[in-house]
Short mmCIF file of C-alpha atoms in Angstrom, two decimals:
data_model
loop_
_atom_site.label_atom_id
_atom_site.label_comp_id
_atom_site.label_asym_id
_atom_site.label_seq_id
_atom_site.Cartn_x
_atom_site.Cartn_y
_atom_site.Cartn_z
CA UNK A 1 0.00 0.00 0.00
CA UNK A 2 1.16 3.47 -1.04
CA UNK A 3 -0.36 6.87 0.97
CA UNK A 4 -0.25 9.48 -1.30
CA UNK A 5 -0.17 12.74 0.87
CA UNK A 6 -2.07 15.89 -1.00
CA UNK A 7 -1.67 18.81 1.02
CA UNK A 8 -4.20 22.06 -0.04
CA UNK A 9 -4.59 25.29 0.21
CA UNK A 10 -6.86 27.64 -1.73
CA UNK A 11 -6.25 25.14 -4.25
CA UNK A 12 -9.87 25.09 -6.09
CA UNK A 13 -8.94 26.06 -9.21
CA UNK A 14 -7.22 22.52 -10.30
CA UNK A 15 -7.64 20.71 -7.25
CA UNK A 16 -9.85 18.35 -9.25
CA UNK A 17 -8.14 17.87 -11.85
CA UNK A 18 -5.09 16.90 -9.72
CA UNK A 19 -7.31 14.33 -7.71
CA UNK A 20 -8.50 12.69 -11.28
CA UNK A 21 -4.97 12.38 -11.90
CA UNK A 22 -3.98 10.47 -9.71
CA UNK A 23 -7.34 8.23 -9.69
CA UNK A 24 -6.50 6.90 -12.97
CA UNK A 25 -2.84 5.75 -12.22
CA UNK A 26 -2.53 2.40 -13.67
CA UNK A 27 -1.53 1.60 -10.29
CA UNK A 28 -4.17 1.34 -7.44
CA UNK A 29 -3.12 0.10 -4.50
CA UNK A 30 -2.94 3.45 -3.12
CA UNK A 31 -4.69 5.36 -0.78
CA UNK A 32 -5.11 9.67 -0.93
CA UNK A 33 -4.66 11.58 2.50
CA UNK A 34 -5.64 14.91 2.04
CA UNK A 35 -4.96 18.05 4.63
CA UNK A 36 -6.47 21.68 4.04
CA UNK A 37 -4.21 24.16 5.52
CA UNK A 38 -7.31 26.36 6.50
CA UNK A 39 -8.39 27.50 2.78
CA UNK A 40 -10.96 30.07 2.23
CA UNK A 41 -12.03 29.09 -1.54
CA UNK A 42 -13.89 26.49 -2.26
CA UNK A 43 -11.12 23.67 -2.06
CA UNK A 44 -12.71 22.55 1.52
CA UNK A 45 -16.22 21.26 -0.53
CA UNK A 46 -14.47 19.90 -3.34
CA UNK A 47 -12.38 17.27 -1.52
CA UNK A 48 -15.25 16.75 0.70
CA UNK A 49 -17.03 15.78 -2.47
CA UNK A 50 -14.01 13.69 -3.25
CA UNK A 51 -13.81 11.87 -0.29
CA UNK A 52 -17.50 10.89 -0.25
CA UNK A 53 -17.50 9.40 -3.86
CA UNK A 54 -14.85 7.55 -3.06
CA UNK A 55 -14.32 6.71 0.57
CA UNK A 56 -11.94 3.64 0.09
CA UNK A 57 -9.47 5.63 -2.01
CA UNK A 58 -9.64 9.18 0.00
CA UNK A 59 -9.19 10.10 3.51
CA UNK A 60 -9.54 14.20 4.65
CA UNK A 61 -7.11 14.14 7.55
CA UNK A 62 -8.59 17.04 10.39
CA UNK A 63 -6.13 17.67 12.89
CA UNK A 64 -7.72 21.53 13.71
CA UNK A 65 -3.43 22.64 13.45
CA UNK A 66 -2.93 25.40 11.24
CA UNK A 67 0.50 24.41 9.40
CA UNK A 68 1.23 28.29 7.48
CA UNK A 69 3.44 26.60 4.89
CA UNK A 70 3.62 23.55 2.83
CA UNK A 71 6.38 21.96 4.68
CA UNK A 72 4.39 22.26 7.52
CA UNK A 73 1.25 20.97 6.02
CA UNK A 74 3.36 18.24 4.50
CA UNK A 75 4.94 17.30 7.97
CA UNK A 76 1.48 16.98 9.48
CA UNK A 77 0.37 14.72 6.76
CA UNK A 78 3.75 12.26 7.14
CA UNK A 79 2.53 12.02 10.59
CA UNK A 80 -0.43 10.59 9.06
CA UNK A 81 0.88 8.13 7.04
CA UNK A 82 0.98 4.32 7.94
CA UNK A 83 1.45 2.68 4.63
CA UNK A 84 5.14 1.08 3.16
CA UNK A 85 5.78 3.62 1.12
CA UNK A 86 4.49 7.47 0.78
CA UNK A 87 4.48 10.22 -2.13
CA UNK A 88 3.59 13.71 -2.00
CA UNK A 89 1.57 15.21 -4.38
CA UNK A 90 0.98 19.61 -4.88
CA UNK A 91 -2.64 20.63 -5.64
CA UNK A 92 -2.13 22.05 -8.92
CA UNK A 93 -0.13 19.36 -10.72
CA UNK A 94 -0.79 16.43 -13.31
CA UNK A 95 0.37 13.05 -13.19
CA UNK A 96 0.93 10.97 -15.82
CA UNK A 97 -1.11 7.36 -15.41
CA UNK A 98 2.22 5.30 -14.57
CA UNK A 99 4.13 7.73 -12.15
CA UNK A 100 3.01 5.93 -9.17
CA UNK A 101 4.17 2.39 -11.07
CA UNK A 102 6.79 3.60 -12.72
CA UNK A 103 8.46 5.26 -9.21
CA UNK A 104 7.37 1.96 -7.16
CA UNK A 105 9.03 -0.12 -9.49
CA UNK A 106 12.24 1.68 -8.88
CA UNK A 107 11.86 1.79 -5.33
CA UNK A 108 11.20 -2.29 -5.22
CA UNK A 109 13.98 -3.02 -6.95
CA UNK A 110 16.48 -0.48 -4.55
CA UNK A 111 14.72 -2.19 -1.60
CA UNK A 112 15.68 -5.62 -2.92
CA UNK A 113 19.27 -4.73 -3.15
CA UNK A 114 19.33 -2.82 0.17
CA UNK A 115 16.96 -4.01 2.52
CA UNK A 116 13.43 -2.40 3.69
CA UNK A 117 15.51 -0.76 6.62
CA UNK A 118 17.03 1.28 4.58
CA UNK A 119 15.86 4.72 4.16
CA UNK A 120 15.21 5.24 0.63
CA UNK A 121 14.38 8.56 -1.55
CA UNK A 122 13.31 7.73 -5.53
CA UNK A 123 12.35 10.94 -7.16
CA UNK A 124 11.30 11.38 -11.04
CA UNK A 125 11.28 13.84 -13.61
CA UNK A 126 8.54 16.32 -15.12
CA UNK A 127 7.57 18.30 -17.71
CA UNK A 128 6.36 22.15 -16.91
CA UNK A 129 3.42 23.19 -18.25
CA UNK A 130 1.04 26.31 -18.37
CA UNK A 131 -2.47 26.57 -16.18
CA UNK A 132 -4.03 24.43 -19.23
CA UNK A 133 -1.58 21.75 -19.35
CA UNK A 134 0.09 22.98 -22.61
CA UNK A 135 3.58 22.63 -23.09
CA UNK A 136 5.81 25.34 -21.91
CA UNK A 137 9.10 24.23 -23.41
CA UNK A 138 10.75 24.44 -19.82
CA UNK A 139 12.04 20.98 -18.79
CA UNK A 140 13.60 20.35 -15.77
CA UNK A 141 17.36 20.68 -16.71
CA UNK A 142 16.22 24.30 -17.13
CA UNK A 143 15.63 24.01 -13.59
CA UNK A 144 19.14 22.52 -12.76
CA UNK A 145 22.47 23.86 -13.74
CA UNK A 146 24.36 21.05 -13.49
CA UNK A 147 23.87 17.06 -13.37
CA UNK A 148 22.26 16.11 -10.16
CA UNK A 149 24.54 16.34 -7.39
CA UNK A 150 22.67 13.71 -4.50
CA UNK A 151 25.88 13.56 -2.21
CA UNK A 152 25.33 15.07 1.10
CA UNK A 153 27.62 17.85 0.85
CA UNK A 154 26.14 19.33 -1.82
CA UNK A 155 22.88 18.85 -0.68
CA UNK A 156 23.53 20.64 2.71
CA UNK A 157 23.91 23.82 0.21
CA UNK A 158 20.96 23.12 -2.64
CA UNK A 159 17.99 20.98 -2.98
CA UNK A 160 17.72 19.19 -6.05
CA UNK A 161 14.75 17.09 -4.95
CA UNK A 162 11.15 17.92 -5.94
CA UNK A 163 8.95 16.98 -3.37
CA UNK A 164 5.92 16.21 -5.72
CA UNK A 165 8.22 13.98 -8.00
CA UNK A 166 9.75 11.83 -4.55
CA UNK A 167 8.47 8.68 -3.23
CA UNK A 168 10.11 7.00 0.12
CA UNK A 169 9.49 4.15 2.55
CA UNK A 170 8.64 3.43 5.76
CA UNK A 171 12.03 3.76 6.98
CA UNK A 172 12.68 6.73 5.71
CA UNK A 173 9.75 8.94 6.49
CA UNK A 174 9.16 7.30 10.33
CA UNK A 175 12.47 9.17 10.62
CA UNK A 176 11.73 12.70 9.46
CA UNK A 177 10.63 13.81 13.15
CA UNK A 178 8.38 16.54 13.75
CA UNK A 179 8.37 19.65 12.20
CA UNK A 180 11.11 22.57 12.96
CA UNK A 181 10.99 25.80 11.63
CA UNK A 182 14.70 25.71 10.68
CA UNK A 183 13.45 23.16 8.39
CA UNK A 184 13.51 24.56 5.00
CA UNK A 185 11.45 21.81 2.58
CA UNK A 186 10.42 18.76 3.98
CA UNK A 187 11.93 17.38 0.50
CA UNK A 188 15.40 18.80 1.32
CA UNK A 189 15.17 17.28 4.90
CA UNK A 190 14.39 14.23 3.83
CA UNK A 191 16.66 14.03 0.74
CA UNK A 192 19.25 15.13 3.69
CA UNK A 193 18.19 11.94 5.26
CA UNK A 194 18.09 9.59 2.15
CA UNK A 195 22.03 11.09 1.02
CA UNK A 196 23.50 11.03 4.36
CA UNK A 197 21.78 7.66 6.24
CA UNK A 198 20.44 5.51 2.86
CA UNK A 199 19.92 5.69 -0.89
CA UNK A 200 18.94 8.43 -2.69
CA UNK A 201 17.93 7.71 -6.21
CA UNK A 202 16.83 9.81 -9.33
CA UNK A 203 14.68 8.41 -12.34
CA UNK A 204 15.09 9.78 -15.52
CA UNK A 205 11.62 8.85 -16.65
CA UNK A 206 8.58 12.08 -16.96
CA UNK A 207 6.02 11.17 -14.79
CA UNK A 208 4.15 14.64 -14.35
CA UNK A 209 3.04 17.54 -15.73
CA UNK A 210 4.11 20.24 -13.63
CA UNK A 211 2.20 23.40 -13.57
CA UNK A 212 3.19 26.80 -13.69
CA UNK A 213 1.37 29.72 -12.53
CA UNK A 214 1.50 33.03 -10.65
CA UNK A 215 0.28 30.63 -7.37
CA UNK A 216 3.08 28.67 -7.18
CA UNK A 217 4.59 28.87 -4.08
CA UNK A 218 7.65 27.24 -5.12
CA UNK A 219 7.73 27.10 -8.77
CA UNK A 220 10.56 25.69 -11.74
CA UNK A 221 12.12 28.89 -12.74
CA UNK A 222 15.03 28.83 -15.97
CA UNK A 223 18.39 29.18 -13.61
CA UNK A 224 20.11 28.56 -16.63
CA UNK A 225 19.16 32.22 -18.02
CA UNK A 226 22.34 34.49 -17.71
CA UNK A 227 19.35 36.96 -15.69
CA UNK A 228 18.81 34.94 -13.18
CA UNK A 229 22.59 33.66 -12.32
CA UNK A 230 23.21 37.79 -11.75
CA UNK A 231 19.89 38.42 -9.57
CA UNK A 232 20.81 35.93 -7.61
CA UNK A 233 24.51 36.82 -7.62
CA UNK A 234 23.39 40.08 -6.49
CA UNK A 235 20.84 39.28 -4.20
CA UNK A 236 21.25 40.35 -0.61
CA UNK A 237 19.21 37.19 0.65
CA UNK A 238 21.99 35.07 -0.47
CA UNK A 239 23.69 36.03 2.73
CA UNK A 240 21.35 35.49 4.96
CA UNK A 241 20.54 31.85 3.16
CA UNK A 242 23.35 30.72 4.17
CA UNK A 243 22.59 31.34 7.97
CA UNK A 244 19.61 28.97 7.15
CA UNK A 245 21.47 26.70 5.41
CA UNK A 246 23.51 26.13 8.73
CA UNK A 247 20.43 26.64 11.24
CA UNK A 248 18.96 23.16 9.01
CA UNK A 249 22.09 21.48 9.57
CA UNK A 250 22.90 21.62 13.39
CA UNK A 251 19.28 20.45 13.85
CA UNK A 252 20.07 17.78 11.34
CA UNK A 253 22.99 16.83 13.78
CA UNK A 254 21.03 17.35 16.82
CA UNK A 255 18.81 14.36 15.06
CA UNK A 256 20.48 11.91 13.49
CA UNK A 257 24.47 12.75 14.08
CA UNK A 258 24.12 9.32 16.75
CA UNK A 259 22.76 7.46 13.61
CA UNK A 260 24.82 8.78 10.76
CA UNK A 261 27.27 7.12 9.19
CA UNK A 262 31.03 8.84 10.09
CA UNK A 263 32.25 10.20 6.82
CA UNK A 264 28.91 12.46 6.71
CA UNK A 265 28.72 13.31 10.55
CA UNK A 266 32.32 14.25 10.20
CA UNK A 267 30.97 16.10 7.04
CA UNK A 268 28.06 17.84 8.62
CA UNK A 269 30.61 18.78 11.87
CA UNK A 270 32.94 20.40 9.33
CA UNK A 271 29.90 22.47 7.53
CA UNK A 272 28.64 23.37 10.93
CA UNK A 273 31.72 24.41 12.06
CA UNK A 274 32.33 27.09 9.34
CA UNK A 275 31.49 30.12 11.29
CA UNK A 276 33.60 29.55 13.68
CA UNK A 277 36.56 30.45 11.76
CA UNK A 278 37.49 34.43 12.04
CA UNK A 279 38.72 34.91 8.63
CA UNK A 280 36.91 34.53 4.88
CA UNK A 281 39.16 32.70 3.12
CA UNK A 282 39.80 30.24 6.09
CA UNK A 283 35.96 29.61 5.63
CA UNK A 284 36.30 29.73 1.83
CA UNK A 285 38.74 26.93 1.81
CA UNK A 286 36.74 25.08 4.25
CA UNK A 287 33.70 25.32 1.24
CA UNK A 288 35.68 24.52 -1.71
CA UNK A 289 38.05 21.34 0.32
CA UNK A 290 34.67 20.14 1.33
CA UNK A 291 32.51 20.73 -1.45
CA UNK A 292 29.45 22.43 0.20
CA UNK A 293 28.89 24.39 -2.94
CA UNK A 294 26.17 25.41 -5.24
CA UNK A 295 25.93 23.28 -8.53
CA UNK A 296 27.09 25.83 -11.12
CA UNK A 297 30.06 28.36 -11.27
CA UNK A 298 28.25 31.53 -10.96
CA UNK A 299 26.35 31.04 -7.98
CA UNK A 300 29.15 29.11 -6.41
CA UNK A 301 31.47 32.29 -6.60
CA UNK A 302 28.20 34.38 -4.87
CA UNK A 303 28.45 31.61 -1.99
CA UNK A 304 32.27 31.97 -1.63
CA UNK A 305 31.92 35.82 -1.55
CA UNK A 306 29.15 36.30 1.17
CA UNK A 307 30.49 33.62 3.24
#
């Protein structure tokens, strides 16, 4: 059994569409746990509606928290979750009938090779598209610099895992703890997890059509463009990221450094550590020897220089 975990908010305008989606997967051992985040559209009717047509495929998880972001909401719904394996589906999105068998099918044979006590992360590929589901010619390497990078230095710095794309098992997800607010994605905290304690594992195959829209709140953006490398070069908040960066990883070590295996915990103490060194290029050295960097030149050099 699969729970898929759909977290909403003001989501009305495809919410339906999303739900039919994943309905049709070729694939149907599956269940659908849905939590509102409090909307104030219509989304709270519709997958009421939803869950009474079909009550053996749809559950409305009411908890009366108010989560204020999707991690949140997401975190709240993992709690949820009792099946072997869980994915994590947006409200706006479109999946393809065989992502569910295509990304199980993966994660079977990982499991087989190491063990259902291993925490493992398989995560797919999509295919942006606009509010009607026409092709946007954006793909997904537009939405990655470089090849993915899934070791856990890198991903201390940058997420390259899409929640909605991601499926784990039980051994991964019983391990995610509860929420934190210096948790930044509960995709990157788990792909933290999967890289540092398991397998983390990327699929080449499209298994979604991914939406784009001015209500994204975390949308596929071209960071290939020669605009956006210098925005974000520019960009003050890169800074102050990379406070947040380190706030995620001492409560990473505060959780699972007894766990971990020691090449990353000695990792994770040597990223941690950083600001504890008085001069830049002392902590510039410690970046570049350890690799904690961003995945293409440009906004590698912005790290080194606000560090």
């Amino acid at each position: 059994m699969i729970d898929v975990l759909l977290a909403t908010y003001n989501g009305e305008r495809y919410i339906e569409e999303q739900i039919e989606s994943i309905l049709a997967q070729t694939y149907q051992d599956f269940r659908i746990l849905i939590r509102d985040d409090g909307s104030t559209d219509g989304t709270v009717p519709i997958i009421e509606r939803y869950a009474t047509k079909y009550p053996e495929k749809i559950v409305i998880i009411k908890d009366g928290k108010k989560g204020g972001s999707a991690a949140k909401n997401f975190f709240h719904l993992i709690g949820a979750a009792e099946s072997d394996y869980v994915m994590f589906s947006d409200q706006d999105d479109y999946w393809l009938p065989d992502k569910i068998a295509v990304t199980y099918r993966i994660m079977q044979k990982i499991e087989q090779k190491k063990g259902k006590n291993t925490p493992i992360l398989a995560f797919a590929t999509y295919k942006a598209v606009d509010g009607e589901l026409k092709d946007t010619g954006f793909n997904e390497k537009n939405n990655q610099i470089s090849a993915f990078k899934l070791d856990f230095n890198h991903l201390l710095v940058q997420n390259y895992v899409t929640g909605c794309l991601t499926m784990v098992n039980k051994a991964l997800y019983t391990k995610c703890g509860d929420f934190d607010d210096r948790i930044l994605m509960h995709d990157w905290w788990m792909a933290l997890l999967a890289s540092s304690c398991g397998v983390i594992y990327h699929i080449p195959d499209v298994v979604m059509l991914y939406r784009q829209h001015g209500d994204n709140e975390v949308g596929a953006v071209d960071v290939k463009s020669l605009r956006y490398r210098i925005d974000k070069f520019l960009d003050k908040k890169t800074s102050s990221m990379q406070y947040l960066y380190l706030d995620q990883a001492k409560l990473f070590m505060k959780r699972y450094g007894r766990i971990m295996p020691v090449e990353e915990y000695n990792s994770l103490k040597t990223f941690i550590s950083i600001y504890s060194y008085k001069f830049k290029i002392k902590r510039m050295h410690v970046l570049l020897k350890g690799k904690y960097l961003k995945g293409d030149i440009v906004r590698a050099i912005g790290q080194l220089w606000y560090i």
